[in-house]
XYZ file of C-alpha atoms in Angstrom:
304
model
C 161.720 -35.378 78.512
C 163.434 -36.617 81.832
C 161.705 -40.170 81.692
C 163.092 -40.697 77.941
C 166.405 -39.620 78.647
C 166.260 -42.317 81.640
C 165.377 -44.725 79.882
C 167.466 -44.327 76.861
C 170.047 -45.177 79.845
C 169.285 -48.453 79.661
C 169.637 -51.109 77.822
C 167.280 -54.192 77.826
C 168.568 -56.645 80.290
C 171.061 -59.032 78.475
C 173.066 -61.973 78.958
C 176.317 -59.894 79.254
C 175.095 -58.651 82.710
C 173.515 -61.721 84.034
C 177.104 -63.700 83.502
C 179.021 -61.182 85.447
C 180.273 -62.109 88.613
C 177.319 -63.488 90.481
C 176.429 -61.496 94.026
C 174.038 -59.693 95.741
C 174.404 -56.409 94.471
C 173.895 -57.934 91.166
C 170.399 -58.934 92.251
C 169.487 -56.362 93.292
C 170.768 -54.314 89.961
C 169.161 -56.617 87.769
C 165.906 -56.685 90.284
C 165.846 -52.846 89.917
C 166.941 -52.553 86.852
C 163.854 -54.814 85.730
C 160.964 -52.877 87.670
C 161.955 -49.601 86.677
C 161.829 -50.329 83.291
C 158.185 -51.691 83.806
C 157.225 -48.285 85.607
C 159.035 -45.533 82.807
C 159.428 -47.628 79.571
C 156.325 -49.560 79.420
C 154.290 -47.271 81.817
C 152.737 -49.364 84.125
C 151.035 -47.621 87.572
C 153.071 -48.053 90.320
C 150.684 -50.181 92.228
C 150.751 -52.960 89.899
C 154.493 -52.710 90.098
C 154.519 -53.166 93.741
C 152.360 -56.878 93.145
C 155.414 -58.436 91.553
C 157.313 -58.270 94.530
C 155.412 -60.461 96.777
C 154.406 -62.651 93.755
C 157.722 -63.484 92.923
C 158.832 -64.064 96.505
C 155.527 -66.770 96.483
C 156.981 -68.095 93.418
C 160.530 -68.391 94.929
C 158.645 -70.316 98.040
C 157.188 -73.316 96.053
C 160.535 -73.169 93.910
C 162.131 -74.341 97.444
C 159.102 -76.865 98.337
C 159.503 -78.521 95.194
C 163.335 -79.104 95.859
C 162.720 -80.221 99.452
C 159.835 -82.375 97.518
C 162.226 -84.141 94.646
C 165.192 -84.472 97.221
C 165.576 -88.059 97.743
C 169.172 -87.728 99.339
C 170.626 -85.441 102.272
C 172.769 -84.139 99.568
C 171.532 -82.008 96.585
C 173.499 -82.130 93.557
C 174.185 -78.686 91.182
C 172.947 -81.564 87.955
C 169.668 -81.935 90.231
C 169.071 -77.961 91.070
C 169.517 -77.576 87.321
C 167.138 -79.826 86.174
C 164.480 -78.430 88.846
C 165.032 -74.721 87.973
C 165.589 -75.637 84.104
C 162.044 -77.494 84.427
C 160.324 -74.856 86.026
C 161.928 -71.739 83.526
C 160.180 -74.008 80.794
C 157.215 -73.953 82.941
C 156.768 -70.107 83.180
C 157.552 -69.563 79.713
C 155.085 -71.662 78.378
C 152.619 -69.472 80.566
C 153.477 -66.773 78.428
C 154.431 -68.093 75.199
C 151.091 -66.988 73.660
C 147.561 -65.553 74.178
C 146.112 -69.148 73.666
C 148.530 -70.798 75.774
C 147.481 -67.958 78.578
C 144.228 -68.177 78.160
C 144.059 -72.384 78.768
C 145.819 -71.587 82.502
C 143.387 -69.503 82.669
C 140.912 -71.685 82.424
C 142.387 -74.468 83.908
C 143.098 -72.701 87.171
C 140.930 -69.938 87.673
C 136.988 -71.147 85.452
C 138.127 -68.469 83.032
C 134.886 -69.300 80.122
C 136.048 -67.776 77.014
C 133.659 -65.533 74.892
C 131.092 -67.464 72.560
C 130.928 -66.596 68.954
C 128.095 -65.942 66.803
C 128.195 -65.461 63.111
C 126.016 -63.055 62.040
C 124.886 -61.926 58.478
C 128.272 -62.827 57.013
C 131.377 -65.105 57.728
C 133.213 -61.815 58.322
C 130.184 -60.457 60.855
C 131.219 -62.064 64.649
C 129.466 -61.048 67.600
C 130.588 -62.599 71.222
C 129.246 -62.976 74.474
C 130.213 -64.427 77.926
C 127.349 -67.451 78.943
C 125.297 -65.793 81.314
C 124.480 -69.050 83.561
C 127.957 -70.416 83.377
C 129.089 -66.807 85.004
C 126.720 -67.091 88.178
C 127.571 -70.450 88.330
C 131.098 -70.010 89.050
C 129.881 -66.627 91.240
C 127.689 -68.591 93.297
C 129.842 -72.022 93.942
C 131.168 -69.678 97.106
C 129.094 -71.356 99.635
C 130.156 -68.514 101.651
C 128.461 -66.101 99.983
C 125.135 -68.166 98.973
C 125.078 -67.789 103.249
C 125.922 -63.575 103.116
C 122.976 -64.214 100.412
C 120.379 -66.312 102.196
C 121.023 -63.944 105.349
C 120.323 -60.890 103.756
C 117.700 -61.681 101.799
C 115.865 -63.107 105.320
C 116.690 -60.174 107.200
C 115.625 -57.909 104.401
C 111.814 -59.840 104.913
C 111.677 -59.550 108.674
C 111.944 -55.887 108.378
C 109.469 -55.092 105.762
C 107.257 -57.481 107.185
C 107.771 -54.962 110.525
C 106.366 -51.575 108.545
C 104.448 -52.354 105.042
C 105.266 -48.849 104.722
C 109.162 -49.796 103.853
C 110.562 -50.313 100.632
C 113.842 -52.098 101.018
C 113.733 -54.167 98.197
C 112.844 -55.089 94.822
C 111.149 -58.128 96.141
C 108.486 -56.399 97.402
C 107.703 -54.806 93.913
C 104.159 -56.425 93.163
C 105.624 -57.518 89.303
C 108.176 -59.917 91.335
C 105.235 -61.154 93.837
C 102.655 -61.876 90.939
C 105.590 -63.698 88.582
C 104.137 -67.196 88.386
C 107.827 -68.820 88.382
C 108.699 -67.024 91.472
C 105.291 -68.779 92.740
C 106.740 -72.124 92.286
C 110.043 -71.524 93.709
C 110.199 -69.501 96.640
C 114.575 -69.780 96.920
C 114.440 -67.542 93.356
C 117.322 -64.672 93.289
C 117.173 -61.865 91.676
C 119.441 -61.167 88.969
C 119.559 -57.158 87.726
C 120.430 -56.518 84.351
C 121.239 -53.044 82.802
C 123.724 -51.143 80.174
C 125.886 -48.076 80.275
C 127.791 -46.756 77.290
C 131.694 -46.308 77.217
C 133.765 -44.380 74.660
C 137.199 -45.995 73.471
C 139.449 -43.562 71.724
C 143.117 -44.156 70.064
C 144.948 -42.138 72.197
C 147.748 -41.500 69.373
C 144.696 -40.591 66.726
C 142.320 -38.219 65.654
C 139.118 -37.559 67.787
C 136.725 -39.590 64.973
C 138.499 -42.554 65.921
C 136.308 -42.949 68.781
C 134.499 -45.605 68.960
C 131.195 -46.059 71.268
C 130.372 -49.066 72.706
C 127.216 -50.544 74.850
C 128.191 -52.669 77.508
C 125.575 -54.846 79.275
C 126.329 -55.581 82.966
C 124.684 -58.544 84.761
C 124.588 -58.263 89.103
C 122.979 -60.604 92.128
C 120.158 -57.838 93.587
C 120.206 -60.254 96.664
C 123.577 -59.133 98.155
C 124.311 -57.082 100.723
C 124.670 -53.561 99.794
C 128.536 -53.240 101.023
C 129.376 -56.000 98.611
C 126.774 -54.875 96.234
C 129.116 -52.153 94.923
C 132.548 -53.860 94.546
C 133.463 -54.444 90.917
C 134.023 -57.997 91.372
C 130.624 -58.702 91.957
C 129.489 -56.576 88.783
C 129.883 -59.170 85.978
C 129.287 -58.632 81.921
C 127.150 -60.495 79.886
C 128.192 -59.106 76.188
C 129.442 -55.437 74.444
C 127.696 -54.235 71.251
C 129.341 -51.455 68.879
C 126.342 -48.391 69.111
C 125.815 -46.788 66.378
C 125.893 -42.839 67.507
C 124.309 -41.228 64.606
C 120.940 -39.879 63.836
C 119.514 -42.448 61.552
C 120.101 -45.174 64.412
C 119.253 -42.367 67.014
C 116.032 -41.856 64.967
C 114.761 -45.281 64.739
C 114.177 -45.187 68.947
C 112.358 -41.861 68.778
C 115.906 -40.187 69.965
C 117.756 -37.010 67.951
C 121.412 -36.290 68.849
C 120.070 -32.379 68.818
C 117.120 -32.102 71.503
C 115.658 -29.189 69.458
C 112.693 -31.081 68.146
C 111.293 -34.828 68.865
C 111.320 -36.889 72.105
C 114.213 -36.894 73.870
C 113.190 -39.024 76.667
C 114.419 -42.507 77.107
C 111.489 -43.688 79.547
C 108.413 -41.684 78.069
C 107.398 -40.339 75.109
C 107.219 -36.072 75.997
C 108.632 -34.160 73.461
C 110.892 -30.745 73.623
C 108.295 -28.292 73.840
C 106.681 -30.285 76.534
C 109.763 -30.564 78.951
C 108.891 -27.257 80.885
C 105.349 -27.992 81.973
C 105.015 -29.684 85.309
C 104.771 -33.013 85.996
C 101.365 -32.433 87.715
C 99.664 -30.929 84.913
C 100.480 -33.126 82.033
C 100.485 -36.475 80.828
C 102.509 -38.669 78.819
C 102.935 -41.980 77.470
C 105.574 -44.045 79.409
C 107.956 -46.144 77.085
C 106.841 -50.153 78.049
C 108.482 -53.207 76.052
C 105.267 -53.828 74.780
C 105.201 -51.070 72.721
C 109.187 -51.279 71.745
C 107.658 -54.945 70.653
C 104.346 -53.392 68.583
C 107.169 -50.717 67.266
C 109.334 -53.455 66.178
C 106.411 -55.021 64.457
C 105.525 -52.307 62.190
C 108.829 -51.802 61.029
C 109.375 -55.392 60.061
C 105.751 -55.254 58.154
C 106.648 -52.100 56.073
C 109.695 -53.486 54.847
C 108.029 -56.726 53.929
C 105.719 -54.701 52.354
């Protein structure tokens, strides 16, 4: 393999090579040197190579502020540099040190809100979630985009209130209009919630070391569409581990093998059902309220 034999090139970057004979070319060896081993030893996409450039010259930038800052004299000392740059090495490697220490700049600087923990049946049993309210809290403090907000959500009223005929949005579903909160607060958002599965896999194991998971996503309906889409906007609330067998798959009506049973997720037709038109059949639509009367005769069977 071409990138192995590369690397095996190299050696890590030691002290040997940063006390030769200080120059340019040696800064730009070492400089190299440093971001190719990110790219072909520890694999990293190209593009997120090309972001440390421009961080570290920002970093290098309020290196030289802070010296113009602490210099008290037209003269500089070498003691005084080394102190600075000494001061701030201990700075950046304290970033780093650990994931704790990471995670506290994290949330000192940037409203990071760690996961909260739940113990379930057992000490041993954790589940974790990200607060929900704390997340659009930190979302909405933009007043910037409580305007893009406000704006879209008036223009989206002036034109259905133009053609009835119009659905633009879900604000003009008659659920949302007859919701007796929304009644006494007429500056309510809407807040979408829904869940989509993702498959983890060990890319160095066995295929029945994947692992399913349900993630739930939280997003503002009230945005504009063009920002409606961009991932930063799309926040998550919590991840659950799915069970993806057919006792689990059983106890919501479901069967990994769609040869007998429902199959549906949003009604209750069953396989021999699925080639007769919509417009000469009927079926039961899957509500909450019966998930809820469901849930309710489970949990009085097994008391019983």
């Amino acid at each position: 393999d071409e990138t192995d034999d590369l690397i095996n090139n190299f050696d890590p970057i030691s002290f040997t090579t940063i006390d030769e004979k200080c120059s340019f070319d040696i800064l730009v060896k070492l400089y190299t040197r440093f971001l190719l081993e990110l790219r072909e030893y520890h694999l990293l996409p190209q593009k997120v190579v090309q972001l440390i450039s421009p961080n570290i010259s920002n970093l290098l930038e309020v290196i030289l502020k802070l010296i113009k800052t602490k210099q008290s004299t037209s003269v500089l000392t070498v003691v005084d540099l080394e102190t600075i740059f000494t001061h701030v090495n201990k700075l950046i490697t304290s970033i780093s040190k650990n994931e704790y220490a990471f995670l506290k700049q994290c949330q000192k600087h940037f409203n990071y809100e760690p996961p909260i923990e739940i113990v379930l049946n057992t000490s041993e049993d954790h589940a974790y979630y990200i607060p929900l309210k704390i997340s659009l809290s930190h979302l909405l403090h933009s007043g910037e985009l409580l305007d893009t907000i406000n704006n879209n959500t008036q223009s989206l009223i002036i034109q259905s209130n133009k053609d009835n005929d119009l659905i633009l949005s879900n604000r003009q579903c008659q659920s949302i209009k007859s919701n007796t909160s929304n009644r006494k607060n007429s500056d309510f958002l809407l807040l979408k919630l829904y869940s989509g599965g993702i498959g983890i896999t060990n890319p160095i194991g066995p295929k029945k070391d994947s692992h399913k998971f349900t993630c739930f996503y939280f997003l503002l309906h009230d945005l504009p569409n063009v920002l409606r889409s961009q991932v930063n906007l799309i926040g998550l609330h919590c991840t659950a581990y799915t069970n993806n067998n057919l006792a689990s798959n059983e106890l919501g009506g479901f069967q990994k093998n769609f040869n007998s049973g429902h199959f549906c997720r949003h009604c209750l037709i069953t396989y021999e059902q699925r080639l007769i038109p919509l417009t000469d059949i009927s079926f039961v639509p899957r509500t909450h309220l019966r998930h809820d009367l469901i849930i309710d005769r489970i949990v009085s069977n097994n008391d019983g």
